């Protein structure tokens, strides 16, 4: 068996990103869409750490550190928004939140 | 050994990510959240294989810990029983798979093409390069190395670090304000 190379890690990252995008496209529940967004952020993290490892440069890991921080802040605000929305409309489904649709 | 671990973590990450999004057995957000935890832990395993030990620990603490607790808390606040019943529309499922499959195909072929043209370059072939610091010691993604990179680097990351702290403060205030009973 051959050692995992950069392209292997990039493949995993691409697969995770695609699955996250699939979730954003297909699912109707706001919470699941949010989880899919987290998946996509994680895919970017895997790519950055792999690049950092295989190019001998720690800057990629610093970038991931910042991404994780921003993602945590984003989740806090986003979930607060979802809760506020749910209080007003009693739903967390995107199909029912189509007031601005023509 | 590294190869076996990589295969385990990669397959686990991708499979549980798929189960987050399209679980044939359950529409329940709690199930998705649990599989998301599995994905996060597998990704942190990949980080360990890439010598990014600090990030692996942070990944588990922040994602599997804080973010997941927040998600489960909100799922409990909302009424999930009603949402669990709804079926996915088959058309949107097929179209989503086609679009995402096409995207992944483009991604894969571009990586393959890059590696073909890169040829014998050990860099591009993915031979890991040892990170060496000023004293000639081999550096891995330990807490110490990352801290040095963040703070003591010439033209380092001190300003972004402070900006991120302000961002966290803003997010905290925003979350509290949004969750208040009456929104004005």
Short mmCIF file of N, CA, C and O in Angstrom, two decimals, chain A residues 1-16 18-19 21-23 25-29 31-32 34-36 38-39 42 45-46 49-50 53-59 61-62 64-66 68-73 75-77 79-84 86-87 92-93 95-96, chain B residues 2-3 6 10 13-14 17-18 20-21 27 29 32-33 36 39-40 43 47 49-52 54-55 59 62-63 70-71 74-75 78-79 83 86 89 92-93 96-97 100 103-104 107-108 111 115 123 125-126 128-129 131 141 145-146 149-150 157 160-161 164 167-168 171 175 178-181:
data_model
loop_
_atom_site.label_atom_id
_atom_site.label_comp_id
_atom_site.label_asym_id
_atom_site.label_seq_id
_atom_site.Cartn_x
_atom_site.Cartn_y
_atom_site.Cartn_z
N UNK A 1 0.85 -1.20 0.00
CA UNK A 1 0.00 0.00 0.00
C UNK A 1 0.88 1.24 0.00
O UNK A 1 1.92 1.27 0.63
N UNK A 2 0.43 2.25 -0.74
CA UNK A 2 1.25 3.47 -0.76
C UNK A 2 0.82 4.45 0.31
O UNK A 2 -0.31 4.46 0.76
N UNK A 3 1.79 5.24 0.73
CA UNK A 3 1.53 6.26 1.73
C UNK A 3 0.53 7.27 1.22
O UNK A 3 0.53 7.60 0.03
N UNK A 4 -0.33 7.78 2.10
CA UNK A 4 -1.26 8.83 1.65
C UNK A 4 -0.51 10.10 1.25
O UNK A 4 0.35 10.58 1.99
N UNK A 5 -0.81 10.58 0.07
CA UNK A 5 -0.13 11.78 -0.42
C UNK A 5 -1.08 12.98 -0.36
O UNK A 5 -2.22 12.86 0.06
N UNK A 6 -0.57 14.11 -0.80
CA UNK A 6 -1.38 15.33 -0.78
C UNK A 6 -2.67 15.15 -1.56
O UNK A 6 -3.73 15.58 -1.11
N UNK A 7 -2.58 14.44 -2.71
CA UNK A 7 -3.79 14.31 -3.53
C UNK A 7 -4.85 13.49 -2.81
O UNK A 7 -6.04 13.74 -2.97
N UNK A 8 -4.42 12.51 -2.00
CA UNK A 8 -5.41 11.74 -1.25
C UNK A 8 -6.18 12.63 -0.27
O UNK A 8 -7.40 12.57 -0.18
N UNK A 9 -5.41 13.46 0.46
CA UNK A 9 -6.07 14.36 1.41
C UNK A 9 -6.98 15.34 0.68
O UNK A 9 -8.07 15.66 1.15
N UNK A 10 -6.52 15.82 -0.49
CA UNK A 10 -7.35 16.76 -1.24
C UNK A 10 -8.63 16.09 -1.72
O UNK A 10 -9.69 16.72 -1.79
N UNK A 11 -8.54 14.78 -2.05
CA UNK A 11 -9.74 14.05 -2.45
C UNK A 11 -10.75 13.98 -1.30
O UNK A 11 -11.95 14.20 -1.50
N UNK A 12 -10.26 13.64 -0.11
CA UNK A 12 -11.15 13.60 1.05
C UNK A 12 -11.80 14.96 1.26
O UNK A 12 -13.01 15.07 1.47
N UNK A 13 -10.96 16.01 1.14
CA UNK A 13 -11.49 17.36 1.33
C UNK A 13 -12.56 17.67 0.29
O UNK A 13 -13.62 18.20 0.62
N UNK A 14 -12.29 17.31 -0.97
CA UNK A 14 -13.27 17.57 -2.02
C UNK A 14 -14.55 16.80 -1.80
O UNK A 14 -15.65 17.33 -2.01
N UNK A 15 -14.42 15.54 -1.35
CA UNK A 15 -15.62 14.75 -1.10
C UNK A 15 -16.45 15.36 0.01
O UNK A 15 -17.68 15.49 -0.10
N UNK A 16 -15.78 15.78 1.11
CA UNK A 16 -16.51 16.40 2.21
C UNK A 16 -17.21 17.67 1.75
O UNK A 16 -18.37 17.92 2.09
N UNK A 18 -18.19 18.44 -1.30
CA UNK A 18 -19.31 18.12 -2.18
C UNK A 18 -20.52 17.66 -1.38
O UNK A 18 -21.65 18.04 -1.67
N UNK A 19 -20.26 16.83 -0.35
CA UNK A 19 -21.38 16.35 0.45
C UNK A 19 -22.06 17.51 1.18
O UNK A 19 -23.28 17.59 1.27
N UNK A 21 -22.14 20.61 0.17
CA UNK A 21 -22.92 21.37 -0.83
C UNK A 21 -24.22 20.65 -1.16
O UNK A 21 -25.28 21.28 -1.29
N UNK A 22 -24.13 19.30 -1.26
CA UNK A 22 -25.34 18.51 -1.50
C UNK A 22 -26.38 18.75 -0.41
O UNK A 22 -27.57 18.92 -0.71
N UNK A 23 -25.90 18.81 0.83
CA UNK A 23 -26.83 19.05 1.93
C UNK A 23 -27.50 20.41 1.82
O UNK A 23 -28.69 20.54 2.07
N UNK A 25 -28.07 22.02 -0.90
CA UNK A 25 -29.00 22.04 -2.03
C UNK A 25 -30.25 21.23 -1.72
O UNK A 25 -31.38 21.66 -1.96
N UNK A 26 -30.06 20.03 -1.13
CA UNK A 26 -31.16 19.07 -1.08
C UNK A 26 -32.05 19.25 0.15
O UNK A 26 -33.27 19.21 0.05
N UNK A 27 -31.41 19.46 1.31
CA UNK A 27 -32.20 19.45 2.54
C UNK A 27 -33.01 20.73 2.72
O UNK A 27 -32.62 21.79 2.22
N UNK A 28 -34.13 20.61 3.42
CA UNK A 28 -35.03 21.75 3.62
C UNK A 28 -34.99 22.29 5.04
O UNK A 28 -35.53 23.35 5.31
N UNK A 29 -34.41 21.52 5.93
CA UNK A 29 -34.38 21.94 7.33
C UNK A 29 -33.21 22.89 7.56
O UNK A 29 -32.07 22.61 7.20
N UNK A 31 -31.59 23.69 10.20
CA UNK A 31 -30.51 23.18 11.06
C UNK A 31 -29.58 22.28 10.28
O UNK A 31 -28.36 22.33 10.43
N UNK A 32 -30.16 21.41 9.42
CA UNK A 32 -29.33 20.49 8.63
C UNK A 32 -28.50 21.28 7.63
O UNK A 32 -27.34 20.96 7.36
N UNK A 34 -27.39 24.18 8.12
CA UNK A 34 -26.30 24.73 8.91
C UNK A 34 -25.19 23.72 9.16
O UNK A 34 -24.01 24.03 9.07
N UNK A 35 -25.59 22.47 9.46
CA UNK A 35 -24.59 21.42 9.67
C UNK A 35 -23.79 21.19 8.39
O UNK A 35 -22.58 20.96 8.43
N UNK A 36 -24.47 21.27 7.24
CA UNK A 36 -23.77 21.08 5.97
C UNK A 36 -22.75 22.19 5.74
O UNK A 36 -21.65 21.93 5.23
N UNK A 38 -21.13 23.64 8.08
CA UNK A 38 -19.98 23.28 8.92
C UNK A 38 -19.11 22.23 8.23
O UNK A 38 -17.89 22.28 8.30
N UNK A 39 -19.78 21.29 7.54
CA UNK A 39 -19.03 20.26 6.80
C UNK A 39 -18.13 20.91 5.76
O UNK A 39 -16.96 20.54 5.58
N UNK A 42 -15.15 22.46 7.28
CA UNK A 42 -14.20 21.44 7.67
C UNK A 42 -13.42 20.89 6.49
O UNK A 42 -12.24 20.56 6.62
N UNK A 45 -10.72 23.16 5.90
CA UNK A 45 -9.68 22.98 6.92
C UNK A 45 -8.76 21.82 6.58
O UNK A 45 -7.54 21.92 6.72
N UNK A 46 -9.36 20.68 6.15
CA UNK A 46 -8.54 19.51 5.81
C UNK A 46 -7.57 19.88 4.68
O UNK A 46 -6.37 19.56 4.74
N UNK A 49 -4.72 22.14 6.09
CA UNK A 49 -3.74 21.45 6.93
C UNK A 49 -2.88 20.53 6.08
O UNK A 49 -1.66 20.44 6.27
N UNK A 50 -3.50 19.86 5.08
CA UNK A 50 -2.72 18.97 4.22
C UNK A 50 -1.68 19.78 3.43
O UNK A 50 -0.50 19.40 3.36
N UNK A 53 1.14 20.72 5.70
CA UNK A 53 2.02 19.60 6.03
C UNK A 53 2.96 19.27 4.86
O UNK A 53 4.15 19.11 5.05
N UNK A 54 2.39 19.20 3.67
CA UNK A 54 3.20 18.73 2.54
C UNK A 54 4.08 19.81 1.95
O UNK A 54 4.97 19.52 1.15
N UNK A 55 3.85 21.08 2.29
CA UNK A 55 4.72 22.13 1.79
C UNK A 55 5.68 22.65 2.86
O UNK A 55 6.47 23.54 2.59
N UNK A 56 5.61 22.09 4.07
CA UNK A 56 6.54 22.49 5.11
C UNK A 56 6.38 23.93 5.55
O UNK A 56 7.33 24.67 5.66
N UNK A 57 5.13 24.34 5.77
CA UNK A 57 4.86 25.73 6.15
C UNK A 57 3.70 25.74 7.13
O UNK A 57 2.66 25.15 6.87
N UNK A 58 3.87 26.41 8.27
CA UNK A 58 2.83 26.38 9.30
C UNK A 58 1.71 27.38 9.06
O UNK A 58 0.73 27.38 9.80
N UNK A 59 1.83 28.25 8.06
CA UNK A 59 0.83 29.30 7.87
C UNK A 59 -0.57 28.73 7.64
O UNK A 59 -1.56 29.30 8.10
N UNK A 61 -1.87 26.14 8.99
CA UNK A 61 -2.48 25.75 10.26
C UNK A 61 -2.97 26.98 11.02
O UNK A 61 -4.00 26.91 11.70
N UNK A 62 -2.24 28.10 10.89
CA UNK A 62 -2.71 29.33 11.52
C UNK A 62 -4.04 29.75 10.90
O UNK A 62 -4.98 30.15 11.59
N UNK A 64 -6.26 27.77 9.59
CA UNK A 64 -7.30 26.87 10.10
C UNK A 64 -7.73 27.30 11.50
O UNK A 64 -8.92 27.29 11.83
N UNK A 65 -6.77 27.71 12.30
CA UNK A 65 -7.07 28.22 13.64
C UNK A 65 -8.07 29.37 13.56
O UNK A 65 -9.07 29.39 14.29
N UNK A 66 -7.85 30.31 12.64
CA UNK A 66 -8.77 31.43 12.49
C UNK A 66 -10.12 30.97 11.95
O UNK A 66 -11.17 31.47 12.37
N UNK A 68 -11.58 28.11 12.43
CA UNK A 68 -12.34 27.46 13.51
C UNK A 68 -12.97 28.52 14.41
O UNK A 68 -14.15 28.42 14.80
N UNK A 69 -12.20 29.58 14.72
CA UNK A 69 -12.74 30.64 15.57
C UNK A 69 -13.94 31.32 14.91
O UNK A 69 -14.99 31.52 15.54
N UNK A 70 -13.77 31.68 13.64
CA UNK A 70 -14.85 32.37 12.93
C UNK A 70 -16.07 31.46 12.81
O UNK A 70 -17.21 31.91 12.95
N UNK A 71 -15.83 30.15 12.59
CA UNK A 71 -16.95 29.22 12.47
C UNK A 71 -17.72 29.13 13.77
O UNK A 71 -18.96 29.08 13.76
N UNK A 72 -17.01 29.15 14.89
CA UNK A 72 -17.70 29.10 16.19
C UNK A 72 -18.57 30.34 16.38
O UNK A 72 -19.73 30.24 16.79
N UNK A 73 -18.02 31.51 16.04
CA UNK A 73 -18.80 32.75 16.15
C UNK A 73 -20.01 32.70 15.23
O UNK A 73 -21.14 33.07 15.62
N UNK A 75 -21.62 30.07 14.11
CA UNK A 75 -22.65 29.14 14.61
C UNK A 75 -23.46 29.79 15.72
O UNK A 75 -24.70 29.69 15.74
N UNK A 76 -22.79 30.52 16.62
CA UNK A 76 -23.51 31.15 17.73
C UNK A 76 -24.55 32.13 17.19
O UNK A 76 -25.73 32.08 17.57
N UNK A 77 -24.13 33.02 16.28
CA UNK A 77 -25.06 34.02 15.75
C UNK A 77 -26.14 33.36 14.89
O UNK A 77 -27.33 33.68 15.00
N UNK A 79 -27.38 30.27 14.92
CA UNK A 79 -28.38 29.53 15.66
C UNK A 79 -29.30 30.46 16.43
O UNK A 79 -30.51 30.20 16.55
N UNK A 80 -28.75 31.60 16.91
CA UNK A 80 -29.62 32.59 17.56
C UNK A 80 -30.63 33.13 16.56
O UNK A 80 -31.81 33.32 16.89
N UNK A 81 -30.18 33.36 15.32
CA UNK A 81 -31.10 33.82 14.28
C UNK A 81 -32.19 32.80 14.01
O UNK A 81 -33.37 33.14 13.87
N UNK A 82 -31.78 31.50 13.94
CA UNK A 82 -32.78 30.45 13.67
C UNK A 82 -33.81 30.40 14.78
O UNK A 82 -35.02 30.27 14.54
N UNK A 83 -33.35 30.52 16.03
CA UNK A 83 -34.29 30.49 17.16
C UNK A 83 -35.24 31.69 17.10
O UNK A 83 -36.45 31.55 17.30
N UNK A 84 -34.69 32.88 16.78
CA UNK A 84 -35.54 34.07 16.68
C UNK A 84 -36.57 33.91 15.57
O UNK A 84 -37.75 34.24 15.73
N UNK A 86 -37.72 31.06 14.45
CA UNK A 86 -38.68 30.04 14.85
C UNK A 86 -39.73 30.62 15.79
O UNK A 86 -40.90 30.26 15.72
N UNK A 87 -39.31 31.57 16.65
CA UNK A 87 -40.26 32.21 17.57
C UNK A 87 -41.33 32.95 16.78
O UNK A 87 -42.50 32.95 17.15
N UNK A 92 -38.93 25.79 10.95
CA UNK A 92 -37.52 25.85 10.59
C UNK A 92 -37.29 25.22 9.23
O UNK A 92 -36.23 24.72 8.93
N UNK A 93 -38.35 25.22 8.40
CA UNK A 93 -38.24 24.64 7.06
C UNK A 93 -38.15 25.76 6.03
O UNK A 93 -38.90 26.74 6.10
N UNK A 95 -39.06 25.71 3.03
CA UNK A 95 -40.25 25.78 2.17
C UNK A 95 -41.29 26.74 2.74
O UNK A 95 -42.02 27.40 2.00
N UNK A 96 -41.36 26.81 4.07
CA UNK A 96 -42.38 27.65 4.70
C UNK A 96 -41.91 29.09 4.86
O UNK A 96 -42.67 29.95 5.30
N UNK B 2 0.34 4.24 8.85
CA UNK B 2 -0.25 5.54 8.54
C UNK B 2 -1.32 5.39 7.46
O UNK B 2 -2.37 6.03 7.53
N UNK B 3 -1.01 4.52 6.49
CA UNK B 3 -1.96 4.31 5.40
C UNK B 3 -3.28 3.74 5.91
O UNK B 3 -4.35 4.19 5.53
N UNK B 6 -5.12 6.35 7.79
CA UNK B 6 -5.69 7.33 6.85
C UNK B 6 -6.95 6.78 6.21
O UNK B 6 -7.97 7.48 6.14
N UNK B 10 -10.51 8.53 6.68
CA UNK B 10 -11.09 9.13 5.48
C UNK B 10 -12.46 8.52 5.19
O UNK B 10 -13.44 9.24 4.96
N UNK B 13 -14.97 9.58 7.81
CA UNK B 13 -15.38 10.98 7.66
C UNK B 13 -16.39 11.12 6.53
O UNK B 13 -17.45 11.74 6.69
N UNK B 14 -16.07 10.53 5.36
CA UNK B 14 -16.95 10.72 4.20
C UNK B 14 -18.28 10.01 4.41
O UNK B 14 -19.35 10.56 4.12
N UNK B 17 -20.36 11.86 6.91
CA UNK B 17 -20.82 13.11 6.31
C UNK B 17 -22.02 12.84 5.42
O UNK B 17 -23.02 13.58 5.42
N UNK B 18 -21.95 11.73 4.65
CA UNK B 18 -23.10 11.36 3.81
C UNK B 18 -24.33 11.09 4.66
O UNK B 18 -25.44 11.47 4.31
N UNK B 20 -25.00 12.42 7.49
CA UNK B 20 -25.54 13.69 7.99
C UNK B 20 -26.57 14.22 7.01
O UNK B 20 -27.65 14.68 7.39
N UNK B 21 -26.23 14.13 5.72
CA UNK B 21 -27.02 14.82 4.71
C UNK B 21 -28.17 13.97 4.20
O UNK B 21 -29.32 14.40 4.20
N UNK B 27 -34.87 10.99 9.42
CA UNK B 27 -34.91 12.40 9.03
C UNK B 27 -34.63 13.30 10.22
O UNK B 27 -34.73 14.51 10.11
N UNK B 29 -33.04 15.56 12.98
CA UNK B 29 -31.83 16.37 13.09
C UNK B 29 -30.85 15.88 14.15
O UNK B 29 -29.65 16.07 14.01
N UNK B 32 -28.53 13.44 12.58
CA UNK B 32 -27.56 14.15 11.76
C UNK B 32 -26.47 14.77 12.63
O UNK B 32 -25.28 14.67 12.30
N UNK B 33 -26.87 15.34 13.75
CA UNK B 33 -25.89 15.98 14.64
C UNK B 33 -24.91 14.95 15.17
O UNK B 33 -23.70 15.19 15.23
N UNK B 36 -22.52 14.10 12.56
CA UNK B 36 -21.60 15.22 12.37
C UNK B 36 -20.46 15.14 13.39
O UNK B 36 -19.30 15.42 13.06
N UNK B 39 -17.98 12.72 12.06
CA UNK B 39 -17.18 13.35 11.02
C UNK B 39 -16.09 14.22 11.62
O UNK B 39 -14.92 14.16 11.20
N UNK B 40 -16.47 15.05 12.60
CA UNK B 40 -15.50 15.96 13.20
C UNK B 40 -14.35 15.19 13.84
O UNK B 40 -13.19 15.57 13.71
N UNK B 43 -12.10 13.84 11.19
CA UNK B 43 -11.28 14.92 10.61
C UNK B 43 -10.14 15.26 11.56
O UNK B 43 -9.00 15.48 11.13
N UNK B 47 -6.09 15.24 11.07
CA UNK B 47 -5.17 16.29 11.51
C UNK B 47 -3.97 15.69 12.26
O UNK B 47 -2.84 16.12 12.08
N UNK B 49 -2.73 12.72 11.82
CA UNK B 49 -1.86 12.09 10.81
C UNK B 49 -1.02 13.13 10.10
O UNK B 49 0.07 12.84 9.62
N UNK B 50 -1.52 14.37 10.01
CA UNK B 50 -0.78 15.45 9.34
C UNK B 50 0.08 16.22 10.32
O UNK B 50 0.54 17.33 10.02
N UNK B 51 0.31 15.66 11.53
CA UNK B 51 1.15 16.30 12.55
C UNK B 51 0.60 17.61 13.06
O UNK B 51 1.35 18.42 13.59
N UNK B 52 -0.70 17.87 12.90
CA UNK B 52 -1.29 19.11 13.41
C UNK B 52 -1.98 18.80 14.73
O UNK B 52 -3.21 18.79 14.83
N UNK B 54 -2.15 20.32 17.71
CA UNK B 54 -2.93 21.36 18.39
C UNK B 54 -4.29 21.52 17.73
O UNK B 54 -5.32 21.59 18.40
N UNK B 55 -4.30 21.54 16.40
CA UNK B 55 -5.57 21.73 15.69
C UNK B 55 -6.49 20.54 15.91
O UNK B 55 -7.71 20.70 15.98
N UNK B 59 -10.06 21.05 17.30
CA UNK B 59 -11.19 20.54 16.52
C UNK B 59 -12.18 19.80 17.41
O UNK B 59 -13.39 20.03 17.34
N UNK B 62 -13.74 22.40 20.13
CA UNK B 62 -14.66 23.41 19.63
C UNK B 62 -15.83 22.78 18.89
O UNK B 62 -16.99 23.11 19.16
N UNK B 63 -15.53 21.87 17.96
CA UNK B 63 -16.63 21.33 17.14
C UNK B 63 -17.41 20.25 17.88
O UNK B 63 -18.62 20.39 18.09
N UNK B 70 -24.29 23.32 21.19
CA UNK B 70 -25.16 24.42 20.75
C UNK B 70 -26.22 23.89 19.79
O UNK B 70 -27.42 24.22 19.91
N UNK B 71 -25.80 23.03 18.85
CA UNK B 71 -26.75 22.48 17.88
C UNK B 71 -27.83 21.67 18.59
O UNK B 71 -29.02 21.85 18.32
N UNK B 74 -30.32 23.84 20.40
CA UNK B 74 -31.30 24.49 19.52
C UNK B 74 -32.30 23.47 19.00
O UNK B 74 -33.50 23.75 18.90
N UNK B 75 -31.83 22.24 18.69
CA UNK B 75 -32.77 21.20 18.23
C UNK B 75 -33.81 20.92 19.31
O UNK B 75 -34.99 20.75 19.02
N UNK B 78 -36.35 23.80 19.30
CA UNK B 78 -37.31 23.75 18.20
C UNK B 78 -38.07 22.44 18.26
O UNK B 78 -37.66 21.48 18.88
N UNK B 79 -39.19 22.39 17.58
CA UNK B 79 -40.00 21.18 17.54
C UNK B 79 -39.59 20.36 16.32
O UNK B 79 -39.92 20.72 15.19
N UNK B 83 -40.89 18.31 11.67
CA UNK B 83 -40.00 18.37 10.52
C UNK B 83 -39.52 16.98 10.11
O UNK B 83 -39.16 16.77 8.97
N UNK B 86 -41.42 15.08 7.01
CA UNK B 86 -41.44 15.46 5.59
C UNK B 86 -40.47 14.63 4.76
O UNK B 86 -39.36 14.32 5.17
N UNK B 89 -37.95 15.69 -1.74
CA UNK B 89 -38.49 15.53 -3.08
C UNK B 89 -37.47 14.84 -3.98
O UNK B 89 -36.29 15.19 -3.99
N UNK B 92 -35.45 17.05 -6.55
CA UNK B 92 -34.37 17.86 -5.99
C UNK B 92 -33.20 16.99 -5.57
O UNK B 92 -32.04 17.37 -5.71
N UNK B 93 -33.51 15.78 -5.10
CA UNK B 93 -32.45 14.85 -4.70
C UNK B 93 -31.59 14.49 -5.91
O UNK B 93 -30.35 14.57 -5.88
N UNK B 96 -29.66 17.51 -7.21
CA UNK B 96 -28.56 17.82 -6.30
C UNK B 96 -27.39 16.87 -6.50
O UNK B 96 -26.24 17.30 -6.59
N UNK B 97 -27.69 15.56 -6.61
CA UNK B 97 -26.63 14.58 -6.81
C UNK B 97 -25.90 14.84 -8.13
O UNK B 97 -24.67 14.75 -8.21
N UNK B 100 -23.71 18.11 -7.78
CA UNK B 100 -22.56 17.93 -6.90
C UNK B 100 -21.59 16.91 -7.48
O UNK B 100 -20.37 17.07 -7.38
N UNK B 103 -19.55 18.66 -10.01
CA UNK B 103 -18.55 19.50 -9.35
C UNK B 103 -17.37 18.66 -8.88
O UNK B 103 -16.20 19.00 -9.12
N UNK B 104 -17.68 17.51 -8.25
CA UNK B 104 -16.61 16.66 -7.75
C UNK B 104 -15.78 16.09 -8.90
O UNK B 104 -14.56 15.95 -8.79
N UNK B 107 -13.37 18.71 -9.96
CA UNK B 107 -12.33 18.83 -8.93
C UNK B 107 -11.30 17.71 -9.06
O UNK B 107 -10.10 17.94 -9.11
N UNK B 108 -11.82 16.48 -9.18
CA UNK B 108 -10.93 15.31 -9.25
C UNK B 108 -10.05 15.36 -10.48
O UNK B 108 -8.84 15.14 -10.41
N UNK B 111 -7.27 17.88 -10.14
CA UNK B 111 -6.16 17.41 -9.28
C UNK B 111 -5.30 16.42 -10.05
O UNK B 111 -4.07 16.51 -10.06
N UNK B 115 -1.26 16.68 -11.06
CA UNK B 115 -0.22 15.74 -10.68
C UNK B 115 0.45 15.11 -11.88
O UNK B 115 1.60 14.71 -11.79
N UNK B 123 7.72 17.74 -4.32
CA UNK B 123 6.76 18.61 -3.67
C UNK B 123 5.34 18.24 -4.05
O UNK B 123 4.49 17.97 -3.21
N UNK B 125 4.29 15.68 -5.71
CA UNK B 125 3.92 14.28 -5.53
C UNK B 125 3.52 14.01 -4.09
O UNK B 125 3.05 12.93 -3.77
N UNK B 126 3.72 14.98 -3.22
CA UNK B 126 3.20 14.85 -1.88
C UNK B 126 4.16 14.18 -0.92
O UNK B 126 3.75 13.62 0.07
N UNK B 128 6.13 14.46 2.12
CA UNK B 128 6.06 15.45 3.19
C UNK B 128 7.42 16.06 3.42
O UNK B 128 8.44 15.37 3.46
N UNK B 129 7.45 17.37 3.56
CA UNK B 129 8.69 18.06 3.82
C UNK B 129 8.75 18.36 5.30
O UNK B 129 7.77 18.78 5.90
N UNK B 131 9.29 20.42 8.47
CA UNK B 131 9.33 21.84 8.79
C UNK B 131 10.48 22.07 9.76
O UNK B 131 10.53 21.45 10.82
N UNK B 141 3.05 20.55 14.15
CA UNK B 141 1.99 21.51 14.51
C UNK B 141 1.64 21.45 15.98
O UNK B 141 0.47 21.36 16.35
N UNK B 145 4.81 25.36 18.52
CA UNK B 145 5.16 25.82 17.18
C UNK B 145 4.10 26.79 16.64
O UNK B 145 4.43 27.83 16.05
N UNK B 146 2.83 26.45 16.89
CA UNK B 146 1.75 27.30 16.38
C UNK B 146 1.73 28.64 17.11
O UNK B 146 1.50 29.69 16.49
N UNK B 149 4.44 30.73 15.67
CA UNK B 149 4.05 31.21 14.34
C UNK B 149 3.05 32.37 14.47
O UNK B 149 3.09 33.33 13.72
N UNK B 150 2.15 32.25 15.48
CA UNK B 150 1.12 33.27 15.64
C UNK B 150 1.70 34.59 16.15
O UNK B 150 1.35 35.66 15.67
N UNK B 157 0.90 37.27 13.11
CA UNK B 157 -0.56 37.27 13.05
C UNK B 157 -1.18 37.94 14.27
O UNK B 157 -2.26 37.56 14.69
N UNK B 160 -4.49 40.09 13.16
CA UNK B 160 -5.65 39.21 12.92
C UNK B 160 -6.17 38.57 14.19
O UNK B 160 -7.38 38.44 14.38
N UNK B 161 -5.24 38.20 15.08
CA UNK B 161 -5.64 37.58 16.34
C UNK B 161 -6.52 38.51 17.15
O UNK B 161 -7.57 38.12 17.67
N UNK B 164 -9.92 38.91 15.57
CA UNK B 164 -10.77 37.75 15.85
C UNK B 164 -11.36 37.84 17.25
O UNK B 164 -12.52 37.47 17.48
N UNK B 167 -14.23 40.01 16.99
CA UNK B 167 -15.30 39.28 16.31
C UNK B 167 -16.05 38.39 17.29
O UNK B 167 -17.30 38.32 17.27
N UNK B 168 -15.31 37.69 18.17
CA UNK B 168 -15.96 36.81 19.15
C UNK B 168 -16.83 37.62 20.10
O UNK B 168 -17.95 37.20 20.44
N UNK B 171 -19.94 38.58 18.23
CA UNK B 171 -20.82 37.42 18.07
C UNK B 171 -21.56 37.13 19.36
O UNK B 171 -22.76 36.81 19.34
N UNK B 175 -25.51 37.29 19.67
CA UNK B 175 -26.31 36.11 20.03
C UNK B 175 -27.22 36.42 21.20
O UNK B 175 -28.40 36.04 21.21
N UNK B 178 -30.06 38.73 19.97
CA UNK B 178 -31.03 38.05 19.11
C UNK B 178 -31.92 37.11 19.90
O UNK B 178 -33.07 36.89 19.53
N UNK B 179 -31.40 36.54 20.99
CA UNK B 179 -32.19 35.55 21.72
C UNK B 179 -33.11 36.19 22.74
O UNK B 179 -33.83 35.48 23.43
N UNK B 180 -33.07 37.53 22.87
CA UNK B 180 -33.98 38.17 23.83
C UNK B 180 -35.42 37.99 23.37
O UNK B 180 -35.69 37.87 22.17
N UNK B 181 -36.32 37.98 24.33
CA UNK B 181 -37.71 37.63 24.03
C UNK B 181 -38.33 38.54 22.98
O UNK B 181 -38.80 38.09 21.94
#
